[in-house]
């Protein structure tokens, strides 16, 4: 896929992309989310190959913050209502253009970002409006390997996949 060849930054939504979109709230009001280990590997291999990964999410969650730290995601933005604001800051800091960014989303709040980036990706169970603007729709559902699938798509397009495989085993 041509758009994937020059990607330098992958921005992920969380709920519905890194998770299956379900939020479990216990009797004490504490939220928890499930993350797929394959998606974590996708983040790691992107970083190993020099592609930065960022999270922009509208919610604030200790579980998400912990997962970002665990995956060494330095560009972590939570509680964001207008996702284009930290996005513009990242473009400036990294000295990159929209064409060098991939955004992975699943729902209506992701549309403004998806319409702006060079590679817009919808997870397999995204809403129809998001799938319509996506250049690529994953086979995997959100929280079930979609991020890992995007990582492979980008790294294969950039010719980095085989070299990465030799690094990790």
PDB file of C-alpha atoms in Angstrom:
ATOM      1  CA  UNK A   1       0.000   0.000   0.000  1.00  0.00           C
ATOM      2  CA  UNK A   2       1.567   3.225  -1.226  1.00  0.00           C
ATOM      3  CA  UNK A   3       0.389   5.466   1.659  1.00  0.00           C
ATOM      4  CA  UNK A   4       2.154   3.218   4.190  1.00  0.00           C
ATOM      5  CA  UNK A   5       5.632   3.627   2.690  1.00  0.00           C
ATOM      6  CA  UNK A   6       6.449   6.984   4.314  1.00  0.00           C
ATOM      7  CA  UNK A   7       4.714   6.636   7.679  1.00  0.00           C
ATOM      8  CA  UNK A   8       6.826   7.962  10.567  1.00  0.00           C
ATOM      9  CA  UNK A   9       4.110   8.223  13.215  1.00  0.00           C
ATOM     10  CA  UNK A  10       1.181   5.939  14.052  1.00  0.00           C
ATOM     11  CA  UNK A  11      -1.496   7.483  16.268  1.00  0.00           C
ATOM     12  CA  UNK A  12      -3.886   5.159  18.051  1.00  0.00           C
ATOM     13  CA  UNK A  13      -7.265   5.752  19.589  1.00  0.00           C
ATOM     14  CA  UNK A  14      -7.741   3.507  22.633  1.00  0.00           C
ATOM     15  CA  UNK A  15     -11.309   2.347  23.256  1.00  0.00           C
ATOM     16  CA  UNK A  16     -12.387   0.282  20.260  1.00  0.00           C
ATOM     17  CA  UNK A  17      -8.872   0.205  18.743  1.00  0.00           C
ATOM     18  CA  UNK A  18      -6.409  -0.959  21.414  1.00  0.00           C
ATOM     19  CA  UNK A  19      -9.331  -2.490  23.328  1.00  0.00           C
ATOM     20  CA  UNK A  20     -12.554  -4.132  22.202  1.00  0.00           C
ATOM     21  CA  UNK A  21     -14.451  -1.023  23.288  1.00  0.00           C
ATOM     22  CA  UNK A  22     -15.918  -2.531  26.427  1.00  0.00           C
ATOM     23  CA  UNK A  23     -15.282  -0.832  29.765  1.00  0.00           C
ATOM     24  CA  UNK A  24     -15.868  -2.901  32.891  1.00  0.00           C
ATOM     25  CA  UNK A  25     -16.796  -0.901  35.978  1.00  0.00           C
ATOM     26  CA  UNK A  26     -16.727  -2.713  39.332  1.00  0.00           C
ATOM     27  CA  UNK A  27     -18.838  -1.970  42.418  1.00  0.00           C
ATOM     28  CA  UNK A  28     -16.295   0.603  43.599  1.00  0.00           C
ATOM     29  CA  UNK A  29     -16.514   2.463  40.278  1.00  0.00           C
ATOM     30  CA  UNK A  30     -13.071   1.337  39.116  1.00  0.00           C
ATOM     31  CA  UNK A  31     -12.773   0.876  35.369  1.00  0.00           C
ATOM     32  CA  UNK A  32     -10.795  -1.828  33.618  1.00  0.00           C
ATOM     33  CA  UNK A  33     -10.057  -2.602  29.984  1.00  0.00           C
ATOM     34  CA  UNK A  34      -8.641  -5.585  28.110  1.00  0.00           C
ATOM     35  CA  UNK A  35      -5.622  -5.173  25.828  1.00  0.00           C
ATOM     36  CA  UNK A  36      -4.500  -7.738  23.251  1.00  0.00           C
ATOM     37  CA  UNK A  37      -0.897  -8.904  23.579  1.00  0.00           C
ATOM     38  CA  UNK A  38      -0.570  -9.033  19.770  1.00  0.00           C
ATOM     39  CA  UNK A  39      -1.391  -5.336  19.576  1.00  0.00           C
ATOM     40  CA  UNK A  40       1.347  -4.668  22.124  1.00  0.00           C
ATOM     41  CA  UNK A  41       3.787  -6.543  19.904  1.00  0.00           C
ATOM     42  CA  UNK A  42       2.636  -4.401  16.979  1.00  0.00           C
ATOM     43  CA  UNK A  43       3.532  -1.248  18.921  1.00  0.00           C
ATOM     44  CA  UNK A  44       6.915  -2.698  19.888  1.00  0.00           C
ATOM     45  CA  UNK A  45       7.907  -3.717  16.352  1.00  0.00           C
ATOM     46  CA  UNK A  46       6.924  -0.318  14.961  1.00  0.00           C
ATOM     47  CA  UNK A  47       9.153   1.347  17.544  1.00  0.00           C
ATOM     48  CA  UNK A  48      11.998  -1.113  16.854  1.00  0.00           C
ATOM     49  CA  UNK A  49      11.838  -0.094  13.207  1.00  0.00           C
ATOM     50  CA  UNK A  50      11.906   3.645  13.896  1.00  0.00           C
ATOM     51  CA  UNK A  51       8.182   4.383  13.564  1.00  0.00           C
ATOM     52  CA  UNK A  52       6.892   6.389  16.532  1.00  0.00           C
ATOM     53  CA  UNK A  53       3.626   5.444  18.169  1.00  0.00           C
ATOM     54  CA  UNK A  54       1.316   7.871  19.957  1.00  0.00           C
ATOM     55  CA  UNK A  55      -1.990   7.626  21.786  1.00  0.00           C
ATOM     56  CA  UNK A  56      -4.677  10.282  21.723  1.00  0.00           C
ATOM     57  CA  UNK A  57      -7.747   9.420  23.759  1.00  0.00           C
ATOM     58  CA  UNK A  58     -10.705  11.439  25.003  1.00  0.00           C
ATOM     59  CA  UNK A  59     -10.907   9.554  28.293  1.00  0.00           C
ATOM     60  CA  UNK A  60      -8.546   9.458  31.267  1.00  0.00           C
ATOM     61  CA  UNK A  61      -7.723   6.014  32.568  1.00  0.00           C
ATOM     62  CA  UNK A  62      -5.050   4.620  34.843  1.00  0.00           C
ATOM     63  CA  UNK A  63      -5.158   1.330  32.945  1.00  0.00           C
ATOM     64  CA  UNK A  64      -4.475   3.068  29.632  1.00  0.00           C
ATOM     65  CA  UNK A  65      -1.721   5.208  31.152  1.00  0.00           C
ATOM     66  CA  UNK A  66      -0.122   2.053  32.576  1.00  0.00           C
ATOM     67  CA  UNK A  67      -0.326   0.266  29.210  1.00  0.00           C
ATOM     68  CA  UNK A  68       1.264   3.256  27.445  1.00  0.00           C
ATOM     69  CA  UNK A  69       4.112   3.270  29.964  1.00  0.00           C
ATOM     70  CA  UNK A  70       4.542  -0.501  29.627  1.00  0.00           C
ATOM     71  CA  UNK A  71       4.851  -0.124  25.839  1.00  0.00           C
ATOM     72  CA  UNK A  72       7.165   2.906  26.217  1.00  0.00           C
ATOM     73  CA  UNK A  73       4.796   5.173  24.280  1.00  0.00           C
ATOM     74  CA  UNK A  74       6.172   8.637  24.980  1.00  0.00           C
ATOM     75  CA  UNK A  75       3.530  10.620  23.117  1.00  0.00           C
ATOM     76  CA  UNK A  76       0.515   9.913  25.312  1.00  0.00           C
ATOM     77  CA  UNK A  77      -2.394  12.356  25.344  1.00  0.00           C
ATOM     78  CA  UNK A  78      -5.439  11.582  27.499  1.00  0.00           C
ATOM     79  CA  UNK A  79      -8.593  13.516  28.309  1.00  0.00           C
ATOM     80  CA  UNK A  80      -8.428  15.182  24.891  1.00  0.00           C
ATOM     81  CA  UNK A  81     -11.667  16.530  23.450  1.00  0.00           C
ATOM     82  CA  UNK A  82     -10.169  17.977  20.255  1.00  0.00           C
ATOM     83  CA  UNK A  83      -7.671  15.409  18.967  1.00  0.00           C
ATOM     84  CA  UNK A  84      -6.272  17.732  16.304  1.00  0.00           C
ATOM     85  CA  UNK A  85      -4.613  19.949  18.962  1.00  0.00           C
ATOM     86  CA  UNK A  86      -2.002  17.467  20.253  1.00  0.00           C
ATOM     87  CA  UNK A  87      -1.717  16.206  16.677  1.00  0.00           C
ATOM     88  CA  UNK A  88      -0.587  19.609  15.404  1.00  0.00           C
ATOM     89  CA  UNK A  89       1.924  19.802  18.251  1.00  0.00           C
ATOM     90  CA  UNK A  90       3.356  16.367  17.351  1.00  0.00           C
ATOM     91  CA  UNK A  91       3.714  17.330  13.678  1.00  0.00           C
ATOM     92  CA  UNK A  92       5.691  20.396  14.683  1.00  0.00           C
ATOM     93  CA  UNK A  93       7.866  18.597  17.241  1.00  0.00           C
ATOM     94  CA  UNK A  94       8.700  15.776  14.841  1.00  0.00           C
ATOM     95  CA  UNK A  95       8.957  18.047  11.788  1.00  0.00           C
ATOM     96  CA  UNK A  96       6.696  15.782   9.738  1.00  0.00           C
ATOM     97  CA  UNK A  97       3.671  16.288   7.495  1.00  0.00           C
ATOM     98  CA  UNK A  98       0.154  14.821   7.482  1.00  0.00           C
ATOM     99  CA  UNK A  99       1.258  12.413   4.724  1.00  0.00           C
ATOM    100  CA  UNK A 100       3.720  10.777   7.148  1.00  0.00           C
ATOM    101  CA  UNK A 101       1.077   9.944   9.746  1.00  0.00           C
ATOM    102  CA  UNK A 102      -1.223   6.941  10.144  1.00  0.00           C
ATOM    103  CA  UNK A 103      -4.260   7.218  12.396  1.00  0.00           C
ATOM    104  CA  UNK A 104      -6.205   4.162  13.554  1.00  0.00           C
ATOM    105  CA  UNK A 105      -9.782   4.762  14.670  1.00  0.00           C
ATOM    106  CA  UNK A 106     -13.166   3.163  15.129  1.00  0.00           C
ATOM    107  CA  UNK A 107     -15.839   5.770  15.822  1.00  0.00           C
ATOM    108  CA  UNK A 108     -17.170   9.192  14.872  1.00  0.00           C
ATOM    109  CA  UNK A 109     -14.787  11.136  17.163  1.00  0.00           C
ATOM    110  CA  UNK A 110     -11.931   9.836  14.989  1.00  0.00           C
ATOM    111  CA  UNK A 111     -13.195  11.269  11.701  1.00  0.00           C
ATOM    112  CA  UNK A 112     -11.480  14.666  11.929  1.00  0.00           C
ATOM    113  CA  UNK A 113      -8.108  12.962  12.388  1.00  0.00           C
ATOM    114  CA  UNK A 114      -8.738  10.333   9.743  1.00  0.00           C
ATOM    115  CA  UNK A 115      -9.613  12.950   7.132  1.00  0.00           C
ATOM    116  CA  UNK A 116      -6.328  14.735   7.750  1.00  0.00           C
ATOM    117  CA  UNK A 117      -3.639  12.026   7.874  1.00  0.00           C
ATOM    118  CA  UNK A 118      -1.802  10.283   5.048  1.00  0.00           C
ATOM    119  CA  UNK A 119      -3.005   6.804   6.021  1.00  0.00           C
ATOM    120  CA  UNK A 120      -6.406   6.534   7.681  1.00  0.00           C
ATOM    121  CA  UNK A 121      -7.154   3.071   9.070  1.00  0.00           C
ATOM    122  CA  UNK A 122     -10.426   1.762  10.458  1.00  0.00           C
ATOM    123  CA  UNK A 123     -10.536  -1.348  12.616  1.00  0.00           C
ATOM    124  CA  UNK A 124     -12.690  -4.174  11.288  1.00  0.00           C
ATOM    125  CA  UNK A 125     -15.646  -3.418  13.565  1.00  0.00           C
ATOM    126  CA  UNK A 126     -15.554   0.371  13.151  1.00  0.00           C
ATOM    127  CA  UNK A 127     -18.765   2.248  12.409  1.00  0.00           C
ATOM    128  CA  UNK A 128     -19.719   2.665   8.752  1.00  0.00           C
ATOM    129  CA  UNK A 129     -18.834   6.380   8.550  1.00  0.00           C
ATOM    130  CA  UNK A 130     -15.289   5.634   9.721  1.00  0.00           C
ATOM    131  CA  UNK A 131     -14.865   2.738   7.288  1.00  0.00           C
ATOM    132  CA  UNK A 132     -15.963   5.035   4.442  1.00  0.00           C
ATOM    133  CA  UNK A 133     -13.081   7.483   4.966  1.00  0.00           C
ATOM    134  CA  UNK A 134     -10.468   4.804   5.668  1.00  0.00           C
ATOM    135  CA  UNK A 135      -7.814   3.926   3.108  1.00  0.00           C
ATOM    136  CA  UNK A 136      -7.518   0.549   4.840  1.00  0.00           C
ATOM    137  CA  UNK A 137      -9.913  -1.475   6.998  1.00  0.00           C
ATOM    138  CA  UNK A 138      -8.331  -4.167   9.139  1.00  0.00           C
ATOM    139  CA  UNK A 139      -9.572  -7.723   9.080  1.00  0.00           C
ATOM    140  CA  UNK A 140      -9.140  -7.822  12.861  1.00  0.00           C
ATOM    141  CA  UNK A 141     -11.584  -6.143  15.209  1.00  0.00           C
ATOM    142  CA  UNK A 142     -10.481  -3.484  17.648  1.00  0.00           C
ATOM    143  CA  UNK A 143      -8.746  -5.003  20.659  1.00  0.00           C
ATOM    144  CA  UNK A 144      -8.206  -8.259  18.779  1.00  0.00           C
ATOM    145  CA  UNK A 145      -5.005  -7.690  16.795  1.00  0.00           C
ATOM    146  CA  UNK A 146      -5.967  -4.711  14.620  1.00  0.00           C
ATOM    147  CA  UNK A 147      -2.955  -2.656  15.767  1.00  0.00           C
ATOM    148  CA  UNK A 148      -0.663  -5.606  15.061  1.00  0.00           C
ATOM    149  CA  UNK A 149      -2.161  -5.881  11.572  1.00  0.00           C
ATOM    150  CA  UNK A 150      -1.489  -2.180  10.917  1.00  0.00           C
ATOM    151  CA  UNK A 151       2.103  -2.563  12.110  1.00  0.00           C
ATOM    152  CA  UNK A 152       2.697  -5.406   9.662  1.00  0.00           C
ATOM    153  CA  UNK A 153       1.067  -3.466   6.804  1.00  0.00           C
ATOM    154  CA  UNK A 154       3.330  -0.448   7.384  1.00  0.00           C
ATOM    155  CA  UNK A 155       6.563  -2.340   7.977  1.00  0.00           C
ATOM    156  CA  UNK A 156       6.068  -4.589   4.932  1.00  0.00           C
ATOM    157  CA  UNK A 157       5.312  -1.535   2.766  1.00  0.00           C
ATOM    158  CA  UNK A 158       8.522   0.084   4.040  1.00  0.00           C
ATOM    159  CA  UNK A 159      10.579  -3.051   3.428  1.00  0.00           C
ATOM    160  CA  UNK A 160      11.439  -3.338   7.139  1.00  0.00           C
ATOM    161  CA  UNK A 161       9.473  -6.457   8.067  1.00  0.00           C
ATOM    162  CA  UNK A 162      12.094  -9.130   7.315  1.00  0.00           C
ATOM    163  CA  UNK A 163      14.879  -7.188   9.040  1.00  0.00           C
ATOM    164  CA  UNK A 164      12.638  -6.722  12.082  1.00  0.00           C
ATOM    165  CA  UNK A 165      11.960 -10.473  12.238  1.00  0.00           C
ATOM    166  CA  UNK A 166      15.671 -11.172  12.462  1.00  0.00           C
ATOM    167  CA  UNK A 167      15.965  -8.640  15.326  1.00  0.00           C
ATOM    168  CA  UNK A 168      13.329 -10.230  17.552  1.00  0.00           C
ATOM    169  CA  UNK A 169      14.363 -13.892  17.465  1.00  0.00           C
TER     170      UNK A 169
END
